[in-house]
XYZ file of C-alpha atoms in Angstrom:
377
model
C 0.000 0.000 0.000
C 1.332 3.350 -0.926
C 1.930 6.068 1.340
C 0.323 9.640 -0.372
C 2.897 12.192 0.583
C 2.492 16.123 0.930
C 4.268 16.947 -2.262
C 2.018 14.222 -4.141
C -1.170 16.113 -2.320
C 0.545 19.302 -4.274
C 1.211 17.504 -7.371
C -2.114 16.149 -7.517
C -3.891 19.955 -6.792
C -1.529 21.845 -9.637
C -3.102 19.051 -12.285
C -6.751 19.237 -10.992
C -5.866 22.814 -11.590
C -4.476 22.567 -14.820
C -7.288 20.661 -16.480
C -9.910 22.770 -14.502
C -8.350 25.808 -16.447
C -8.050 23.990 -19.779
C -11.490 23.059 -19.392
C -12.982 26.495 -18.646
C -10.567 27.904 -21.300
C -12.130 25.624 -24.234
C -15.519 26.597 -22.945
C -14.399 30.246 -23.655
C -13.130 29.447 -26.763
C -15.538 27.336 -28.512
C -18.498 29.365 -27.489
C -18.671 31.126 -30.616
C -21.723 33.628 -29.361
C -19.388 35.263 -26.693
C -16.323 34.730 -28.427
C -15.318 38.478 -29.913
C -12.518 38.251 -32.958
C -10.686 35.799 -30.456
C -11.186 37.892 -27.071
C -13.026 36.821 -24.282
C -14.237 40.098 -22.962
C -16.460 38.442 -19.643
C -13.121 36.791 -18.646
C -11.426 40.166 -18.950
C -14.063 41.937 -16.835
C -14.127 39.356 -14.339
C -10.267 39.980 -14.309
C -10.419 43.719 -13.921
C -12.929 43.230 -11.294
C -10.776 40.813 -9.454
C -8.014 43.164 -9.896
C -9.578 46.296 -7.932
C -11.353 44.330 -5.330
C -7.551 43.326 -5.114
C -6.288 46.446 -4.815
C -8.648 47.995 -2.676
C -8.039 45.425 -0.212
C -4.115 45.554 -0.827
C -5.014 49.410 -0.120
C -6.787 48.916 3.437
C -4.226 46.330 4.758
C -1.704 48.607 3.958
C -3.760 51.529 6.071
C -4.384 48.907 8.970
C -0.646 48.276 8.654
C 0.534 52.164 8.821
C -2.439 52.753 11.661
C -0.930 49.827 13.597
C 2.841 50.832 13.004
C 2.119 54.262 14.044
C 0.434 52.974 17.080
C 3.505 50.837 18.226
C 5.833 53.374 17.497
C 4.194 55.679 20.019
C 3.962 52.953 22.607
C 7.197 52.452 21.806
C 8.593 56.117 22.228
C 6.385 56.064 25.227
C 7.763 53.253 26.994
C 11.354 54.476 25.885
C 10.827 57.547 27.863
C 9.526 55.491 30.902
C 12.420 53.152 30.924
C 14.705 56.415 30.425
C 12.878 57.970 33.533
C 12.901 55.121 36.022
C 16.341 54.415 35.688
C 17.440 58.638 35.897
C 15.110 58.273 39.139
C 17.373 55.038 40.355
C 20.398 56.584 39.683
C 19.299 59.508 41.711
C 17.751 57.499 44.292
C 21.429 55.834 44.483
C 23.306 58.520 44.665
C 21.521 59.772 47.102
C 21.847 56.864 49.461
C 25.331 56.882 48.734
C 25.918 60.896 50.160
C 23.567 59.850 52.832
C 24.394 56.537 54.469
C 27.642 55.660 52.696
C 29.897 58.581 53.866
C 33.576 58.033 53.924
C 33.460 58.830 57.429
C 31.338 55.454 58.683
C 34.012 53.733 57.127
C 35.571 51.390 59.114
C 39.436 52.086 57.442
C 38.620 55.443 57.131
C 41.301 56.280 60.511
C 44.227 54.949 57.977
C 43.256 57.257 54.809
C 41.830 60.385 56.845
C 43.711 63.550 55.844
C 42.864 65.480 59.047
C 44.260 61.899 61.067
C 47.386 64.521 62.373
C 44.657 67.249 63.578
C 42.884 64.771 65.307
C 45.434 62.765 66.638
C 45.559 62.327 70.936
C 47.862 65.071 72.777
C 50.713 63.569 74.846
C 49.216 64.056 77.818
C 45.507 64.140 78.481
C 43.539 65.955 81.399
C 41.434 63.810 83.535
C 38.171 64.143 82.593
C 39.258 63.457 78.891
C 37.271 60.676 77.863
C 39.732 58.958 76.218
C 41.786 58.030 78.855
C 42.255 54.405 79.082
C 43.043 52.060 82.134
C 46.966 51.874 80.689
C 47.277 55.620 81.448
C 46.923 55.815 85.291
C 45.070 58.212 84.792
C 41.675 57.270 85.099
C 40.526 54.608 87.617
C 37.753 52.313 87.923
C 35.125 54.126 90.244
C 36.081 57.552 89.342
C 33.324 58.952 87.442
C 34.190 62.637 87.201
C 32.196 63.848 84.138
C 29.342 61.580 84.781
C 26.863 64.533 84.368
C 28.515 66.194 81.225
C 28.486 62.333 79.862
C 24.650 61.931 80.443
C 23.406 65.022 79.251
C 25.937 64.347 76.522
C 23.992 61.102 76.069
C 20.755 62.895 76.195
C 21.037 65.888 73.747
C 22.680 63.274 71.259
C 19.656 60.693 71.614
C 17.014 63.528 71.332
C 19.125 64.680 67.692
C 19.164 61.228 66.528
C 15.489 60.802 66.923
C 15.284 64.352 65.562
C 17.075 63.585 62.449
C 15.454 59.807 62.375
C 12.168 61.662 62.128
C 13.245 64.379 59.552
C 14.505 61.549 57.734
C 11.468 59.740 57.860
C 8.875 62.842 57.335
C 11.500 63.283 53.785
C 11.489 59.805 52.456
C 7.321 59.874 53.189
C 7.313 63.095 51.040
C 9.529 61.924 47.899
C 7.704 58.272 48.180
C 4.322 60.072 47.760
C 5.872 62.702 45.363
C 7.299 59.517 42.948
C 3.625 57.642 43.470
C 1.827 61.031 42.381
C 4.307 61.056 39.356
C 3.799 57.413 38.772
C 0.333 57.797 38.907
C -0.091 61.236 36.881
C 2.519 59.294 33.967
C 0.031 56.236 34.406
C -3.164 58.161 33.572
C -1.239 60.519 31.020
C -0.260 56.809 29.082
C -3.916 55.583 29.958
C -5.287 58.237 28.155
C -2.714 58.123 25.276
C -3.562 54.472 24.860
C -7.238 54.810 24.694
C -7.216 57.967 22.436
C -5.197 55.903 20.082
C -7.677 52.707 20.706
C -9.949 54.982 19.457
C -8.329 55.835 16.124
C -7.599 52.847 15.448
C -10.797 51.320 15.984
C -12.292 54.687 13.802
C -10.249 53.581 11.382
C -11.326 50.127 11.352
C -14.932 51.381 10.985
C -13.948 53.559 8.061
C -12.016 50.930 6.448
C -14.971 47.967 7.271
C -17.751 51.005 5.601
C -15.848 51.598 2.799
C -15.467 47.615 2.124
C -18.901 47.281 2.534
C -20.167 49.784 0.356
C -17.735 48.694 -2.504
C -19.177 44.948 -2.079
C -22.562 46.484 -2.497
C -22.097 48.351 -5.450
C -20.147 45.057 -6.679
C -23.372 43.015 -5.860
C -25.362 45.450 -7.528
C -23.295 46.010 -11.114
C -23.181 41.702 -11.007
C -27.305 41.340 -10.860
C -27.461 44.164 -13.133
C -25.124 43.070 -15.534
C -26.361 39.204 -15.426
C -29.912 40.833 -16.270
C -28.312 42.310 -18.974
C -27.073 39.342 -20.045
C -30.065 36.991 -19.594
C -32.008 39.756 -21.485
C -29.786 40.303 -24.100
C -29.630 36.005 -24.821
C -33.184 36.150 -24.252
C -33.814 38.463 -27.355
C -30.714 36.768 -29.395
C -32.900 33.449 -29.059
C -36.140 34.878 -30.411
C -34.299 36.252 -33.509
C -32.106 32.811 -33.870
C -35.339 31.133 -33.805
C -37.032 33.345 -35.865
C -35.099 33.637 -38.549
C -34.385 29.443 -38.419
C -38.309 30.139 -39.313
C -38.088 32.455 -42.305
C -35.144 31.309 -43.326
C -33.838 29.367 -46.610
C -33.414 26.247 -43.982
C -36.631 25.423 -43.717
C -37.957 26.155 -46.791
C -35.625 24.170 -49.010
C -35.001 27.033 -51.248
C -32.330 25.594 -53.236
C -30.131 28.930 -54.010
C -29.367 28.902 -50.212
C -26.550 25.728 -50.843
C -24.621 28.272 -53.302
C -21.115 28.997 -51.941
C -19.486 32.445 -51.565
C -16.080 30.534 -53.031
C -17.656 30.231 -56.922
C -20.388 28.799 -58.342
C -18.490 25.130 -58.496
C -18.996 24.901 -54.687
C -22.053 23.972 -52.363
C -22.819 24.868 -48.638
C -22.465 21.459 -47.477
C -25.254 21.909 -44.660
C -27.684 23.306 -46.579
C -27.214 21.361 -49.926
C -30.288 18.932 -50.950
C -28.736 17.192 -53.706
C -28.222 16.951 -57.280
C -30.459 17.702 -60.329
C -31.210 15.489 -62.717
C -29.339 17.224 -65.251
C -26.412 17.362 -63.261
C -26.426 13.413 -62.485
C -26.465 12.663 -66.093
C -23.576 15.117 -66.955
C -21.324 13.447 -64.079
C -22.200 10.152 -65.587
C -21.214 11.783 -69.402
C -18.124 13.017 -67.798
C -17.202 9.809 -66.158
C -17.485 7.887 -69.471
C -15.190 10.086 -70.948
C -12.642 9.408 -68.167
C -12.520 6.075 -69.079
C -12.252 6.267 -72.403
C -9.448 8.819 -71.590
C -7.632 6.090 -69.369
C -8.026 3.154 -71.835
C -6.551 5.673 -74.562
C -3.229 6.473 -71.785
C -2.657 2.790 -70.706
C -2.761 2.117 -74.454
C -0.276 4.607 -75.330
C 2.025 3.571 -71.815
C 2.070 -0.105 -72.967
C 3.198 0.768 -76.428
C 6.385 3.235 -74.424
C 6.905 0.560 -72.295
C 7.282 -1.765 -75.543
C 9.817 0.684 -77.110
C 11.903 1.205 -74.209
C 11.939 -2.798 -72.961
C 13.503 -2.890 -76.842
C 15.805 -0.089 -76.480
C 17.429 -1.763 -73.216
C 17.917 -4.982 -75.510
C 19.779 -3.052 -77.978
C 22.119 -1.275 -75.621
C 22.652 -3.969 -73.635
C 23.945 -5.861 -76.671
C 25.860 -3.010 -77.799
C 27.357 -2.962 -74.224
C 28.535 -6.829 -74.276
C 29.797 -6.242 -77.423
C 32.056 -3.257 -76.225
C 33.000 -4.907 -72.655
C 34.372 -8.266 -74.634
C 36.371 -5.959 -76.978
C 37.707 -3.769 -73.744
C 38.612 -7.457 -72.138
C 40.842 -8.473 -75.475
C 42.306 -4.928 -75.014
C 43.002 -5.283 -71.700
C 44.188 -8.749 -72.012
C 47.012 -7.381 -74.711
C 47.879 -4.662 -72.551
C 48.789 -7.317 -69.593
C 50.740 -9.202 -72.023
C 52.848 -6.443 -72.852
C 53.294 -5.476 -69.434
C 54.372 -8.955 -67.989
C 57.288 -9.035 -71.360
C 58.342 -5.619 -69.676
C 58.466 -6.131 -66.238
C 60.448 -9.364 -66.625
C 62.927 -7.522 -68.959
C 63.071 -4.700 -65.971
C 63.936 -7.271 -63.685
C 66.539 -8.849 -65.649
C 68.256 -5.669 -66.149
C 67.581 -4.802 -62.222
C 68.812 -8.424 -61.322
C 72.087 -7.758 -63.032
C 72.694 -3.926 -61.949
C 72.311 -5.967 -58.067
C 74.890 -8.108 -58.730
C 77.182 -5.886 -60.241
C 76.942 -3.228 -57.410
C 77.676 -5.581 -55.155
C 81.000 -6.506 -56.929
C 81.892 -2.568 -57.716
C 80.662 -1.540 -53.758
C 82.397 -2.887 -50.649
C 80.783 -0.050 -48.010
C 77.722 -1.841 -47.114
C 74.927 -0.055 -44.884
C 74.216 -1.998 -41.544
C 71.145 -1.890 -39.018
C 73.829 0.920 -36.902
C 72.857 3.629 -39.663
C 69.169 3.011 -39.162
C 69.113 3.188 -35.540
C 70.740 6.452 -34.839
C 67.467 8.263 -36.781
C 64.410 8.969 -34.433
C 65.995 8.577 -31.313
C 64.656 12.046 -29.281
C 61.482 13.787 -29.662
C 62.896 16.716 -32.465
């Protein structure tokens, strides 16, 4: 069982098409009616047709297309300049961090790079409320607390401006978080709006586009019926006048001058022609007699040229045995001749050998013929 492949589906569609073309184009072209000095006009209307419904749609795709591109390029512009935004914003938002929690001072290496490390470097010796006395300088005790006052109040005022500044921290990142949702919302609506007024064109446009397809299908509908009235009256009225003139025609009423040709007067119509006369019957039959007579008379005549030349050939081909037995004696003397000569050449050649090989003594040997043709020039 065989297996029907894809390009054998193909294969078999392209001939189905072929011979569905080559059958509607015979139907054009033997329909003699609709057939105009070798045009078929309906098949070029239906073309033309086809061609601007073609275009016309070619035309609106290509709107829908532009509409559409249009519309992406502004979303695209749109979300460009959002993407552009956010990250400005992040940057800022970093850099801002950075100045305000990343300080080189909270490093913890910052002692080893600091350039003011020499101004703020410990005196020699220290008073005794310094607080940066430690237990290795004998200076300061354990149970001597002699700033403990200054140290708490210290304490004190620096907790109360550490909650300060928490809180005027807080209060500012509050006011930019609400400032950047306010943005992000105002930005939101503005694209919102964007989007929708362009939903709008486009979907105007589709409208237009649908409308306008719509009304040219109409008026397509409408020329078709009209023109396939046209049509059905115009064969309706060409098949009342075929019929009536079948009617009054020469057809029907065996009027014997309708057979004459247009070609001469020797030629018939061969689908209206009724036949022969009498007249014309008995001068065929006349005419054929004389043939005859006329073809005895030429066989006679060819069988009497046949008789001469048959005794022509005889005579020439006597003359020619005659002449071929006189060219043999001929040649026959001739050989005769040349044999006595030849042998008398020999002699004489046999003797001129012998006597050269008395008179010579330098004879050539197979060295002299070997030294020729020994390198390609």
């Amino acid at each position: 069982m065989e297996v029907v492949q894809p390009k054998d589906l193909g294969q078999y569609s392209g001939l189905a098409k072929k011979r569905v073309g080559e059958l509607c184009r015979q139907k054009r072209i033997f329909n003699a009616r609709n057939r105009i000095i070798g045009g078929d006009t309906e098949a070029w209307d239906v073309q033309i047709r086809d061609q601007k419904i073609k275009e016309a749609t070619e035309k609106a795709r290509n709107e829908t297309f532009a509409a559409e591109m249009r519309q992406n390029d502004k979303i695209t512009c749109i979300l460009e300049g959002r993407e552009r935004r956010d990250r400005k914003n992040l940057c800022k938002a970093i850099n801002d961090f950075q100045q305000s929690y990343q300080k080189p001072e909270t490093r913890r290496e910052f002692d080893l790079s600091d350039p003011l490390s020499l101004k703020k470097d410990l005196l020699a010796w220290q008073p005794d409320k310094n607080v940066q006395n430690t237990v290795s300088g004998m200076q300061r005790f354990m149970g001597e607390d002699l700033n403990f006052h200054e140290r708490k109040k210290f304490q004190e005022e620096q907790n109360r401006e550490w909650f300060l500044q928490q809180q005027r921290e807080w209060k500012d990142a509050r006011a930019d978080q609400k400032h950047a949702e306010d943005f992000y919302m105002k930005t939101r609506l503005q694209f919102d709006e964007t989007a929708k007024h362009l939903q709008n064109l486009e979907r105007a446009t589709r409208k237009a586009v649908c409308a306008a397809v719509k009304e040219f299908n109409k008026s397509q509908v409408t020329e078709s019926a009209e023109r396939r009235r046209l049509e059905k009256k115009q064969e309706q009225e060409d098949n009342l006048a075929e019929i009536s003139n079948l009617l009054r025609g020469d057809l029907l009423s065996e009027n014997p001058q309708q057979a004459a040709s247009s070609f001469g007067p020797h030629r018939v119509v061969p689908d209206r022609w009724k036949g022969m006369a009498r007249a014309q019957l008995e001068q065929i039959r006349l005419v054929q007699k004389q043939q005859v007579q006329e073809k005895l008379r030429l066989q006679e005549e060819e069988r009497q040229r046949d008789m001469d030349w048959d005794r022509r050939r005889l005579q020439g081909a006597r003359a020619s045995l005659l002449c071929e037995r006189r060219q043999q004696r001929q040649e026959r003397d001739l050989r005769r001749a040349l044999d006595c000569s030849n042998l008398s050449l020999a002699k004489e050649q046999l003797l001129q050998k012998k006597h050269m090989k008395e008179a010579c003594t330098n004879h050539v040997t197979e060295d002299y013929f070997t030294q020729f043709n020994t390198k390609s020039r």
